[in-house]
PDB file of C-alpha atoms in Angstrom:
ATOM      1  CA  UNK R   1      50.015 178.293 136.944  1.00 43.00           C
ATOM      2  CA  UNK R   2      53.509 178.187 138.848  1.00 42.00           C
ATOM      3  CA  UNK R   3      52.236 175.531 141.252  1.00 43.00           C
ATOM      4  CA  UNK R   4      50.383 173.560 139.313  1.00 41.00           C
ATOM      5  CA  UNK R   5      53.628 172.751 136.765  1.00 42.00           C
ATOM      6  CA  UNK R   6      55.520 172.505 140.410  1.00 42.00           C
ATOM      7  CA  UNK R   7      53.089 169.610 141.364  1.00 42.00           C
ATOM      8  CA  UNK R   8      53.658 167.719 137.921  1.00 42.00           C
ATOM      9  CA  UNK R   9      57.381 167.646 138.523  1.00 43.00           C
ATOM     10  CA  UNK R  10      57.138 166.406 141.487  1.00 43.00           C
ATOM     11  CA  UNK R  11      54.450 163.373 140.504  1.00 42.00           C
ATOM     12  CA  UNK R  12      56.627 162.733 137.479  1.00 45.00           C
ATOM     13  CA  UNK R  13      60.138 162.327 139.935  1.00 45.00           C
ATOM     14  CA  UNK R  14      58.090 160.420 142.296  1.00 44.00           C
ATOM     15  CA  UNK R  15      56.904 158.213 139.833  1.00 45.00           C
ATOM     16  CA  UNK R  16      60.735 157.900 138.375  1.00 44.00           C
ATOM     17  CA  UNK R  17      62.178 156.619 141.915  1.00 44.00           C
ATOM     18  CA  UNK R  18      59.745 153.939 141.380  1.00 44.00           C
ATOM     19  CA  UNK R  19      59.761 150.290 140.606  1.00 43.00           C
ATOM     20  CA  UNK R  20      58.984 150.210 137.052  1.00 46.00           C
ATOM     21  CA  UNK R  21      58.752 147.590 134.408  1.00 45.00           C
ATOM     22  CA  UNK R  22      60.144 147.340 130.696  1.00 44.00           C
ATOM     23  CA  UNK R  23      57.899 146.283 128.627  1.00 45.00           C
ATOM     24  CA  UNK R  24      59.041 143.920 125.400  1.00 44.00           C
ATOM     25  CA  UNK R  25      57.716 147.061 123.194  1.00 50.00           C
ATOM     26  CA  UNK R  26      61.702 147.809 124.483  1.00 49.00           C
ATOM     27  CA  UNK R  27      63.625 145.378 122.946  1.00 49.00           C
ATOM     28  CA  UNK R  28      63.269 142.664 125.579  1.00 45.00           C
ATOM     29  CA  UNK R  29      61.771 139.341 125.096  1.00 48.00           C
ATOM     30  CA  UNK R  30      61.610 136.144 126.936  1.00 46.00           C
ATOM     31  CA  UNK R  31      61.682 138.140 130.261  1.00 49.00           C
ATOM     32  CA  UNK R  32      60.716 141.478 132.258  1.00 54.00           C
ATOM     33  CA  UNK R  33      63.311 143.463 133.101  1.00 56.00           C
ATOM     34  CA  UNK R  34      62.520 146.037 136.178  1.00 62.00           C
ATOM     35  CA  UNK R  35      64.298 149.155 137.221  1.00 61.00           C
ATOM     36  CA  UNK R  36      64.211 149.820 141.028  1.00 63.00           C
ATOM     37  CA  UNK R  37      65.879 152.428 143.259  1.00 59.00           C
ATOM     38  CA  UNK R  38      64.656 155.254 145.426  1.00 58.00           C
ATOM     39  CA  UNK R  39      67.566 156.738 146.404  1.00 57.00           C
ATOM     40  CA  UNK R  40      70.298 158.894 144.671  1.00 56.00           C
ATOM     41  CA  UNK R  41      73.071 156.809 144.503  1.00 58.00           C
ATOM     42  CA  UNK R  42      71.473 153.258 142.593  1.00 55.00           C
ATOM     43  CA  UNK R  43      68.981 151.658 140.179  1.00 56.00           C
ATOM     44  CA  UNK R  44      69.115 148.427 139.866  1.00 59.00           C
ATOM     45  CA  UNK R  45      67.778 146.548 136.846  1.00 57.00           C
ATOM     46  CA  UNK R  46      66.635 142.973 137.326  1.00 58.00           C
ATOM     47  CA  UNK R  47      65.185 140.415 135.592  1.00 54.00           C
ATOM     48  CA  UNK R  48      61.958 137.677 136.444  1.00 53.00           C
ATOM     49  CA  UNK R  49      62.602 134.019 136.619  1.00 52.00           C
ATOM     50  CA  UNK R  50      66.616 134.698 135.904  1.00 53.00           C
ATOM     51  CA  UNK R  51      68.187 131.053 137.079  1.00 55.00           C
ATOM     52  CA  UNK R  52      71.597 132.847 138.873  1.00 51.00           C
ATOM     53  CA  UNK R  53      71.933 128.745 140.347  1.00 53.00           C
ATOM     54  CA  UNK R  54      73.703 126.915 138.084  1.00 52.00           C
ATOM     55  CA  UNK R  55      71.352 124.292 139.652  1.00 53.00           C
ATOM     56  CA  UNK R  56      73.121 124.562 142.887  1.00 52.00           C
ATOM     57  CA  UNK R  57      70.836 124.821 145.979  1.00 47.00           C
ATOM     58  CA  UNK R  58      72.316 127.945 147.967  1.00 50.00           C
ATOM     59  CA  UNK R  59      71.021 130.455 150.403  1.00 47.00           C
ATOM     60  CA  UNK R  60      72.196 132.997 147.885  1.00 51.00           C
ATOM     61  CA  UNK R  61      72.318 133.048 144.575  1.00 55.00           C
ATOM     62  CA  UNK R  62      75.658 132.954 142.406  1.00 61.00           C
ATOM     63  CA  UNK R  63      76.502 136.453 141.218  1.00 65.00           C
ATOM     64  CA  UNK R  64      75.773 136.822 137.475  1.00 67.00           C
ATOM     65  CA  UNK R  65      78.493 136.982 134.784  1.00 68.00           C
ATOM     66  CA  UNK R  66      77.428 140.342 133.880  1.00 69.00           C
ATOM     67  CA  UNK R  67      76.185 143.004 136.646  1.00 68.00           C
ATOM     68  CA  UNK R  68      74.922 146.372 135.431  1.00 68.00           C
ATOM     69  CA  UNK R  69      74.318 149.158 137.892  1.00 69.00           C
ATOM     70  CA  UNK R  70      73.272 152.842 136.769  1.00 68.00           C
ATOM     71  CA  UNK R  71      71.944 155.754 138.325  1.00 71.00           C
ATOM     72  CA  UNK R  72      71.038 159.068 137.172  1.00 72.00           C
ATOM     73  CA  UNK R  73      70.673 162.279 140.365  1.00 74.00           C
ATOM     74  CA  UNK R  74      69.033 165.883 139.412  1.00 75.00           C
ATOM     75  CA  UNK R  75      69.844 167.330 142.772  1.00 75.00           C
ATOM     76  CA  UNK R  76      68.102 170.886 141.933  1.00 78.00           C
ATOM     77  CA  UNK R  77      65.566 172.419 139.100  1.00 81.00           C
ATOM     78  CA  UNK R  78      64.590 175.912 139.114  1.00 80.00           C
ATOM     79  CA  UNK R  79      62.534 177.702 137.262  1.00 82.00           C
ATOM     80  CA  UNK R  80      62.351 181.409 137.510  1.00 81.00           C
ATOM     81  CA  UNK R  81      59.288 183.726 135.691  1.00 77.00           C
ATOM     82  CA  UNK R  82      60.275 187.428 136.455  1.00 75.00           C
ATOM     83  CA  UNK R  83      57.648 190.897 135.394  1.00 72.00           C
ATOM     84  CA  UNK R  84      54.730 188.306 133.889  1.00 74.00           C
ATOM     85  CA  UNK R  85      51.866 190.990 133.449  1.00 76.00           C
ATOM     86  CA  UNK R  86      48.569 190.822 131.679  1.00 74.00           C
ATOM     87  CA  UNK R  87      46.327 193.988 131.217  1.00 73.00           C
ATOM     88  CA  UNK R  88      42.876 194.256 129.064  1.00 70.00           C
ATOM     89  CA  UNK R  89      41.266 197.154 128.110  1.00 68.00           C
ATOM     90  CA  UNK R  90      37.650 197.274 127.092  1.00 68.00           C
ATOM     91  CA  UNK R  91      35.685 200.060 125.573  1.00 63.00           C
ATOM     92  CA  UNK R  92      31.989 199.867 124.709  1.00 65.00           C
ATOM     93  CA  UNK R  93      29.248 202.509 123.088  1.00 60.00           C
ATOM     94  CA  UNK R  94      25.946 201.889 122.917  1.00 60.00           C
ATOM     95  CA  UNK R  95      23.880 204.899 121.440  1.00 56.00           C
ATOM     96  CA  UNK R  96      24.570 205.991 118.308  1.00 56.00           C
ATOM     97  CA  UNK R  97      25.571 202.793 116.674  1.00 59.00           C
ATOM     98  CA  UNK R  98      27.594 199.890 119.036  1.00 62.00           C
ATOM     99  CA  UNK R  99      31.206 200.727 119.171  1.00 63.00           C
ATOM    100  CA  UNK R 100      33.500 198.321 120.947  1.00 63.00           C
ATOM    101  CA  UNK R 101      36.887 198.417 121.417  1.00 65.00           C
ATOM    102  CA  UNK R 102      39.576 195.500 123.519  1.00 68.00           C
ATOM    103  CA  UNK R 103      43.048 195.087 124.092  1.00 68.00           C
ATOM    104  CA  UNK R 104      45.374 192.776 125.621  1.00 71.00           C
ATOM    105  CA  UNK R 105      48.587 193.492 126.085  1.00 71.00           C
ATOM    106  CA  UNK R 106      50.542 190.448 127.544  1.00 74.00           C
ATOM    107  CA  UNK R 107      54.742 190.354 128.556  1.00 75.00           C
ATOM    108  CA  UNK R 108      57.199 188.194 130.180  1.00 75.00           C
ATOM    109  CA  UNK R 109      60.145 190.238 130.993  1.00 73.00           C
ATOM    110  CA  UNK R 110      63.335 187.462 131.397  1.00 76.00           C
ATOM    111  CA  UNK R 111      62.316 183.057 132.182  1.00 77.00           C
ATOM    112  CA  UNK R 112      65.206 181.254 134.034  1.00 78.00           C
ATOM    113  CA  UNK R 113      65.627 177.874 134.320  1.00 78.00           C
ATOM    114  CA  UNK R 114      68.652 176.572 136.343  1.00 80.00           C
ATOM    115  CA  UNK R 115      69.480 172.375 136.604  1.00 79.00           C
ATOM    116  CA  UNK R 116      72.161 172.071 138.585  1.00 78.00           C
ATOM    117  CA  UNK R 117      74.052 169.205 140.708  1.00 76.00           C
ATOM    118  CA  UNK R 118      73.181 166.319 138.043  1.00 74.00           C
ATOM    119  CA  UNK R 119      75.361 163.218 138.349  1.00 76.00           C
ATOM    120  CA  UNK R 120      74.973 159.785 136.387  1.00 73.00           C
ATOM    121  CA  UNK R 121      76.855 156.717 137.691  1.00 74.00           C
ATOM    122  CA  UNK R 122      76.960 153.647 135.811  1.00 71.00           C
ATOM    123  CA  UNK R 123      79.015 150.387 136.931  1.00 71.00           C
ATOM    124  CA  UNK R 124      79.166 147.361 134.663  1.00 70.00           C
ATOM    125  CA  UNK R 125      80.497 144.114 136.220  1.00 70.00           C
ATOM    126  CA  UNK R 126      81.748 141.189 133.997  1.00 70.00           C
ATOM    127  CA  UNK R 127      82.806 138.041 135.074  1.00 70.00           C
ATOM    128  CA  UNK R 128      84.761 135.824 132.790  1.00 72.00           C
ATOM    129  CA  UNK R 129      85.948 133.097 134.766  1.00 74.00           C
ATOM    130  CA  UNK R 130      83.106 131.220 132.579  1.00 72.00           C
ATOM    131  CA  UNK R 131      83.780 132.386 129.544  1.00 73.00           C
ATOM    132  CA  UNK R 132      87.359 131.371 130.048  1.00 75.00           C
ATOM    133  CA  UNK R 133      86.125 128.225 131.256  1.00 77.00           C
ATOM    134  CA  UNK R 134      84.163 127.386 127.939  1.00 78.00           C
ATOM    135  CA  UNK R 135      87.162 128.369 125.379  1.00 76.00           C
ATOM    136  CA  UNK R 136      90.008 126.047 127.081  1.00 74.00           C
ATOM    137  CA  UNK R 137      87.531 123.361 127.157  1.00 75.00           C
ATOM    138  CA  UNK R 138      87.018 124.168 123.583  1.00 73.00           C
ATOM    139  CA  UNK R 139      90.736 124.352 123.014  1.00 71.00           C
ATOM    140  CA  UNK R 140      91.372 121.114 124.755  1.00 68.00           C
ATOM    141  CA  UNK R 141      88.346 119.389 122.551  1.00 68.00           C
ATOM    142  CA  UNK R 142      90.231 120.432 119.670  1.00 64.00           C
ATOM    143  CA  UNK R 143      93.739 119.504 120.946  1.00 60.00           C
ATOM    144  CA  UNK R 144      92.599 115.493 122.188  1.00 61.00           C
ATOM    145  CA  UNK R 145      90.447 115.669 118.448  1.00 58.00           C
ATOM    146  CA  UNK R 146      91.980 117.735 115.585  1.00 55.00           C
ATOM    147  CA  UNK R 147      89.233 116.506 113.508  1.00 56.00           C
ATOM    148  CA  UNK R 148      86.957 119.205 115.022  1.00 58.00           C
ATOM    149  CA  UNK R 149      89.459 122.140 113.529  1.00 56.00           C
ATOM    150  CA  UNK R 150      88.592 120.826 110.056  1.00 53.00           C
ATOM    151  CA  UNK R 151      85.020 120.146 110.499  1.00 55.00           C
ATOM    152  CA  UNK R 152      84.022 123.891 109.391  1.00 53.00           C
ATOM    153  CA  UNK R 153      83.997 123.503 105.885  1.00 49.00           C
ATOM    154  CA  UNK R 154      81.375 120.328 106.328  1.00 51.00           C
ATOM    155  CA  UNK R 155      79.064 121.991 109.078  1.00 51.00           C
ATOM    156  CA  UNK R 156      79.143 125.232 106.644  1.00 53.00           C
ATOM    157  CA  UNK R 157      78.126 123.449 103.684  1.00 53.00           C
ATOM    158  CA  UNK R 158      75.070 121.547 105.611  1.00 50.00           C
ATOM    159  CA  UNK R 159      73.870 125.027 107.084  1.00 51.00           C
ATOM    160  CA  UNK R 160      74.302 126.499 103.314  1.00 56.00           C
ATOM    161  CA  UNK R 161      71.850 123.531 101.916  1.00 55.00           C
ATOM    162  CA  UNK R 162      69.471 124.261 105.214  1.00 53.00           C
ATOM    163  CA  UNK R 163      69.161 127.906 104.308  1.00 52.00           C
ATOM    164  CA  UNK R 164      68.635 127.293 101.174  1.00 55.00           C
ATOM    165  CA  UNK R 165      72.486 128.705  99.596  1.00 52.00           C
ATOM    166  CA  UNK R 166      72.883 127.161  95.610  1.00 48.00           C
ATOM    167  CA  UNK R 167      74.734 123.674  94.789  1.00 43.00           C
ATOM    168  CA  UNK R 168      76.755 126.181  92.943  1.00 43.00           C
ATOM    169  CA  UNK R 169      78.741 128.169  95.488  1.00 40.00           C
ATOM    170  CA  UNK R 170      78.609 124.900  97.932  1.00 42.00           C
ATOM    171  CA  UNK R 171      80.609 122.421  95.681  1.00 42.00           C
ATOM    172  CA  UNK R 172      82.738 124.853  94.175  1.00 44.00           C
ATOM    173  CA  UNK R 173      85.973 124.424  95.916  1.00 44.00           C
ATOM    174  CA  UNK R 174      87.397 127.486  94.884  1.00 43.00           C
ATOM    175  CA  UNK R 175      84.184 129.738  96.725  1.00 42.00           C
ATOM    176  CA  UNK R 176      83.411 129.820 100.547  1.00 40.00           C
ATOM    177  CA  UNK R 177      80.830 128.135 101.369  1.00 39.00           C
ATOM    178  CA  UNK R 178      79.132 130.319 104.374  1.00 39.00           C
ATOM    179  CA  UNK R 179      80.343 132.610 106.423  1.00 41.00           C
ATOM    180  CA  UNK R 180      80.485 129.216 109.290  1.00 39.00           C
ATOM    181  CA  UNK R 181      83.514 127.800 107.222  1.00 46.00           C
ATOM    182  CA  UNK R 182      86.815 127.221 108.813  1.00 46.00           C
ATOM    183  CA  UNK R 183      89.537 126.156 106.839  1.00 46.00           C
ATOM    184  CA  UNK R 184      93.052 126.469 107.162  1.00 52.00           C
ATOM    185  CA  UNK R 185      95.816 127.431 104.651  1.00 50.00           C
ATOM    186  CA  UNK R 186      97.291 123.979 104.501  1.00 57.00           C
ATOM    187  CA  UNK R 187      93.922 122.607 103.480  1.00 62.00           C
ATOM    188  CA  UNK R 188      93.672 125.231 100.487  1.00 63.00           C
ATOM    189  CA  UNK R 189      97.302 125.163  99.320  1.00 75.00           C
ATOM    190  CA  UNK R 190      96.536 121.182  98.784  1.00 83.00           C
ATOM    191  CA  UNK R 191      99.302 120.349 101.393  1.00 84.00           C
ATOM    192  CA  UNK R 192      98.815 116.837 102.883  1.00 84.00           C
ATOM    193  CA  UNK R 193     101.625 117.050 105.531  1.00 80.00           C
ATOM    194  CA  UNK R 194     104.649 119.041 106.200  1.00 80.00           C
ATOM    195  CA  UNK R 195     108.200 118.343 107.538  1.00 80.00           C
ATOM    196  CA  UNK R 196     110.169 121.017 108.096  1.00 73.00           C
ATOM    197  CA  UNK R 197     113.854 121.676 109.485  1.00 69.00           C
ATOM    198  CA  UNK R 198     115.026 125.377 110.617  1.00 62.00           C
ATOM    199  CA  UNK R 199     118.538 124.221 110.901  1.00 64.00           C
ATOM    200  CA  UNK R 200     118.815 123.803 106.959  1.00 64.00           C
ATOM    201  CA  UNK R 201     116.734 124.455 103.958  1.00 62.00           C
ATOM    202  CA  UNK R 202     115.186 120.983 104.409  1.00 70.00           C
ATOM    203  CA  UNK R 203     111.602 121.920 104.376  1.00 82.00           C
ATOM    204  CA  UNK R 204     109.178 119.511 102.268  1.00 85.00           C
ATOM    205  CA  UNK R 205     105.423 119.775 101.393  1.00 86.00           C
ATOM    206  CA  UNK R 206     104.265 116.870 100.660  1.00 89.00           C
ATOM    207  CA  UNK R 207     100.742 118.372  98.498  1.00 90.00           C
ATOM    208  CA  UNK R 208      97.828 116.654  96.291  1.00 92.00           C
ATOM    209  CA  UNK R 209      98.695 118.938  92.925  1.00 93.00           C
ATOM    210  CA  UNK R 210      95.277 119.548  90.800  1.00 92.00           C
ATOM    211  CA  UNK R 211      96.562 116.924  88.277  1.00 93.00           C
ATOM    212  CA  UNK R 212      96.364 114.021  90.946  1.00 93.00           C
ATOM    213  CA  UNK R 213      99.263 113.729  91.562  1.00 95.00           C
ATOM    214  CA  UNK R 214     101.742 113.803  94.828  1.00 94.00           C
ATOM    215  CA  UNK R 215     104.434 116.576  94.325  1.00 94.00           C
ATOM    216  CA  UNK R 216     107.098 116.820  97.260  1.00 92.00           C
ATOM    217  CA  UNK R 217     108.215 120.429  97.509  1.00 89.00           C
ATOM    218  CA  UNK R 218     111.158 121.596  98.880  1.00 87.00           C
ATOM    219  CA  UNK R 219     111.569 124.924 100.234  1.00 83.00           C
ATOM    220  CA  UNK R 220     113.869 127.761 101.746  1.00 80.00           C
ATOM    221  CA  UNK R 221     113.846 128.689 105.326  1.00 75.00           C
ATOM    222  CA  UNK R 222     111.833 131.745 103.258  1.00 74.00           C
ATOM    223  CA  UNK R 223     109.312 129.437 102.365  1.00 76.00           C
ATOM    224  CA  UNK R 224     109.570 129.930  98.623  1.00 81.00           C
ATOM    225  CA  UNK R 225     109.894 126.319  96.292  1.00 85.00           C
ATOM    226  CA  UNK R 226     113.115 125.442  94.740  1.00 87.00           C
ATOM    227  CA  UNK R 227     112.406 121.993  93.636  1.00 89.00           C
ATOM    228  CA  UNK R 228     109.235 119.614  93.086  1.00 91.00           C
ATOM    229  CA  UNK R 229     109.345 115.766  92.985  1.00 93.00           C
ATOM    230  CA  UNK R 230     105.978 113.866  91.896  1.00 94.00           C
ATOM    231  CA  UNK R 231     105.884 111.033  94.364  1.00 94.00           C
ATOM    232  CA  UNK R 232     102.674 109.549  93.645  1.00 93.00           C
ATOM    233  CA  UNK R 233      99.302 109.955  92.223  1.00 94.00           C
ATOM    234  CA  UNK R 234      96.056 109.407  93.804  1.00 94.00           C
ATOM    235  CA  UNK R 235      94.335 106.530  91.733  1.00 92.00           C
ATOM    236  CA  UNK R 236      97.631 104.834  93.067  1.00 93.00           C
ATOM    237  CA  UNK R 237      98.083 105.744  96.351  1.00 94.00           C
ATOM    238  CA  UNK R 238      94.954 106.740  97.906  1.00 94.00           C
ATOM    239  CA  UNK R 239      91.571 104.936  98.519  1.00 93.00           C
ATOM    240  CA  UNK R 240      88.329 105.840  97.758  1.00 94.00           C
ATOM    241  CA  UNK R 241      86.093 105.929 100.039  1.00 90.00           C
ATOM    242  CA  UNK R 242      82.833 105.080  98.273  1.00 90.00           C
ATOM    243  CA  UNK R 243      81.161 108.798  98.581  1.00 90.00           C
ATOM    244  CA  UNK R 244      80.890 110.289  95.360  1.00 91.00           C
ATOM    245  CA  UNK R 245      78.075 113.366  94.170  1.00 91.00           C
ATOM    246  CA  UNK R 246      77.497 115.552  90.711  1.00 92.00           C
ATOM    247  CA  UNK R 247      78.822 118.962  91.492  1.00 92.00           C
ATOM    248  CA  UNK R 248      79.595 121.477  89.699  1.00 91.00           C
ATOM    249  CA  UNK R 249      83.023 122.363  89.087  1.00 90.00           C
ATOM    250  CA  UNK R 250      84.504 125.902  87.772  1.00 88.00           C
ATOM    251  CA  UNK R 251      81.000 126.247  85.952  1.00 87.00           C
ATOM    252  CA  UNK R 252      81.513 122.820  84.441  1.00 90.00           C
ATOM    253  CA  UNK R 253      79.392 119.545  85.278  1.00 92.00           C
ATOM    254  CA  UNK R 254      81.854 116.952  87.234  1.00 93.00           C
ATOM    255  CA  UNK R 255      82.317 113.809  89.184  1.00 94.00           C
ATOM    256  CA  UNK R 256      83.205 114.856  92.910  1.00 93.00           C
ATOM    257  CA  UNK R 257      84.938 111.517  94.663  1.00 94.00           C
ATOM    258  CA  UNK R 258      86.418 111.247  97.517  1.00 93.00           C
ATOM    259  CA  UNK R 259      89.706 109.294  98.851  1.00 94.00           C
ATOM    260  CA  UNK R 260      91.377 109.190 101.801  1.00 91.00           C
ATOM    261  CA  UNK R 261      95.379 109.299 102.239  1.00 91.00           C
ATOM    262  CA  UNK R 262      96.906 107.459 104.715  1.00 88.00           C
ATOM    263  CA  UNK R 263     100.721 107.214 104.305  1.00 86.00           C
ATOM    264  CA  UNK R 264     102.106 105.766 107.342  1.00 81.00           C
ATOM    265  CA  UNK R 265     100.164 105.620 110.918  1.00 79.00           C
ATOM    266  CA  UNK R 266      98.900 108.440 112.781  1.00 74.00           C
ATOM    267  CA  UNK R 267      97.756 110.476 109.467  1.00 79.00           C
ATOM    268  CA  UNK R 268      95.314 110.171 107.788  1.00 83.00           C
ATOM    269  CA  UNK R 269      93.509 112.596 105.256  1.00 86.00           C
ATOM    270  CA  UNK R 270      90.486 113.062 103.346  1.00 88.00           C
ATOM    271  CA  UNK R 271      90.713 114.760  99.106  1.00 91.00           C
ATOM    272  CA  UNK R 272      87.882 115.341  96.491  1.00 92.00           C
ATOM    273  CA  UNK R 273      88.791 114.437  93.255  1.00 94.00           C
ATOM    274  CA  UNK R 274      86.883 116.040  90.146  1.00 94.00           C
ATOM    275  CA  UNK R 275      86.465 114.314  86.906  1.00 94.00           C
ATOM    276  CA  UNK R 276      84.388 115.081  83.924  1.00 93.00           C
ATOM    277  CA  UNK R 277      82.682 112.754  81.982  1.00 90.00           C
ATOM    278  CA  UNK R 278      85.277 111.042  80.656  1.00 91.00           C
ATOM    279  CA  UNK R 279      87.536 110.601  83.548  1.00 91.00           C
ATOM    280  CA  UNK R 280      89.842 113.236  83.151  1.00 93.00           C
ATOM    281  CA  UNK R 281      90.919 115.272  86.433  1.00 94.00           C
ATOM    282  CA  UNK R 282      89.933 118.457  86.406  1.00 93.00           C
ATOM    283  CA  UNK R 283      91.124 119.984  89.659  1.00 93.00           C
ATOM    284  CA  UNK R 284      91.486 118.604  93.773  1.00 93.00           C
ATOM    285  CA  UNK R 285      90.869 119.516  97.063  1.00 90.00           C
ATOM    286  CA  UNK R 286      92.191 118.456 100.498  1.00 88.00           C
ATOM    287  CA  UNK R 287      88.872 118.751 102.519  1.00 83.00           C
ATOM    288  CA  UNK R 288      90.452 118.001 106.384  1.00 75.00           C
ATOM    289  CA  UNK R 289      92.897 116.237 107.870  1.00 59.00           C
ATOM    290  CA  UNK R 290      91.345 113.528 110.463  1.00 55.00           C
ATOM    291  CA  UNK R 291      95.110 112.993 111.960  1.00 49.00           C
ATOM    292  CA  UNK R 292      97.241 115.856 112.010  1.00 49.00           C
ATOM    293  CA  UNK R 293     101.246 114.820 110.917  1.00 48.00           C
ATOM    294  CA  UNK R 294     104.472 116.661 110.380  1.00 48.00           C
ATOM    295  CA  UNK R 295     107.773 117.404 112.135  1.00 48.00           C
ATOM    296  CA  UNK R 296     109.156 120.360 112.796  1.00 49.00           C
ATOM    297  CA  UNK R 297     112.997 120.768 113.844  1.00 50.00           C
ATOM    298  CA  UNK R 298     114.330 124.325 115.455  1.00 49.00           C
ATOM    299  CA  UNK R 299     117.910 123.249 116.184  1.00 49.00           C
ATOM    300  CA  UNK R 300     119.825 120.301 116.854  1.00 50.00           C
ATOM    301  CA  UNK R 301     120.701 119.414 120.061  1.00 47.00           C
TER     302      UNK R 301
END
């Protein structure tokens, strides 16, 4: 019986130094991922019709971004059976009515099994030359069009609709509308520019109240308000832009309407105004700013 299990172990390691395929039953889909190796230092695992390229014609391909090597040695199993004994006794009477008798008496004394000299290796090779490639042309995308920065809160709201999310947590302005929107916290405190100066409590917010109306704030170096000017409204100095929807606002039908607030070249921003039925305002929201303005003064020269 010894070398019978000796002759399975041995199939089963020979069969484990193998090329062998994962199957998508694993967790992999779109391609075949094979392990290979037949020594004890390396498996490799590689993938069918992997494009390495980058559409470049080269007598080798480019090295991937991510490089996985791991390798598992057993360099001894032993199995030790000491004092295995077996003994039967059978007794039998014919005449005078059949009498039989058995017995089996069956003992292992002590089973050893020794695995010694295992080692696992694993080396994991990552790239990110690419990766760093992709987020400073990101980074510069945003920096030559700020636009993109404010963009989130649109491109959340269409995948909301597309999924199926409720008009009611996509208009309200107080709510987030997925989990995709990116807004910043000059957009939610209603501030339309800033212009601030560290060399003095001179800082001024210049901010679409949820009245309509155009407050200046200024504020300590601390950023806390110590006076607010109304400067404007925005039926007087904004323009709408012509888009205009039924929302609902706070739980309460309204008028969402949109104007854009450009108060000297280079900025330009874009507000919701909500009105009920009869016109009144019932609250505002700066949605993005299209051109970013502001100054910002450390120390004087």
């Amino acid at each position: 019986m010894i070398p019978i299990f000796w002759c399975s172990l041995l199939v089963a390691l020979a069969q484990f130094g193998s090329s062998q395929t994962v199957s998508s039953s694993d967790g992999y889909t779109g391609y075949s991922l094979s392990v290979t190796g037949n020594d004890t230092d390396s498996a490799v695992y590689e993938t069918e019709e992997t494009d390495t390229s980058n559409g470049t014609v080269t007598n080798a391909s480019t090295p991937p971004d991510v490089y996985l090597n791991a390798s598992v040695s057993v360099g001894e199993i032993d199995i030790t059976v000491k004092n295995l004994s077996a003994k039967i006794n059978i007794d039998a009477q014919v005449l005078s009515l059949l009498q039989f008798n058995a017995g089996v008496d069956l003992s292992i004394n002590a089973v050893q099994l020794n695995i010694q000299n295992v080692t696992a290796k694993v080396e994991l090779e990552a790239r990110l030359e690419n990766l760093v490639l992709m987020i400073n042309d990101t980074l510069n995308s945003i920096d030559l069009n700020p636009v993109i920065a404010t963009l989130g809160s649109d491109v959340g709201s269409l995948v909301d609709t597309a999924l199926g999310g409720s008009s009611t947590s996509s208009s309200s302005p107080s709510s987030s509308t997925s989990g995709l929107s990116a807004r910043s916290v000059l957009l939610d405190e209603g501030i339309l520019y800033s212009v601030n100066d560290y060399t003095g409590n001179t800082h001024t917010n210049r901010i679409l109240d949820q009245a309509g109306n155009i407050v200046d704030q200024k504020l300590h170096n601390d950023g806390s308000v110590y006076s607010s000017q109304v400067v404007g409204s925005y039926w007087h100095d904004m323009t709408f832009t012509g888009h205009e929807r039924a929302v609902l606002f706070n739980g309460q039908s309204a008028k969402e309407s949109e104007y854009s607030y450009t108060p000297f070249n280079g900025f330009s921003s874009i507000a919701a105004i909500y009105q009920d039925t009869e016109g009144n305002v019932l609250g505002t929201r700066v949605l993005s700013e299209i051109e970013g303005g502001g100054s910002s003064t450390i120390a004087d020269d």
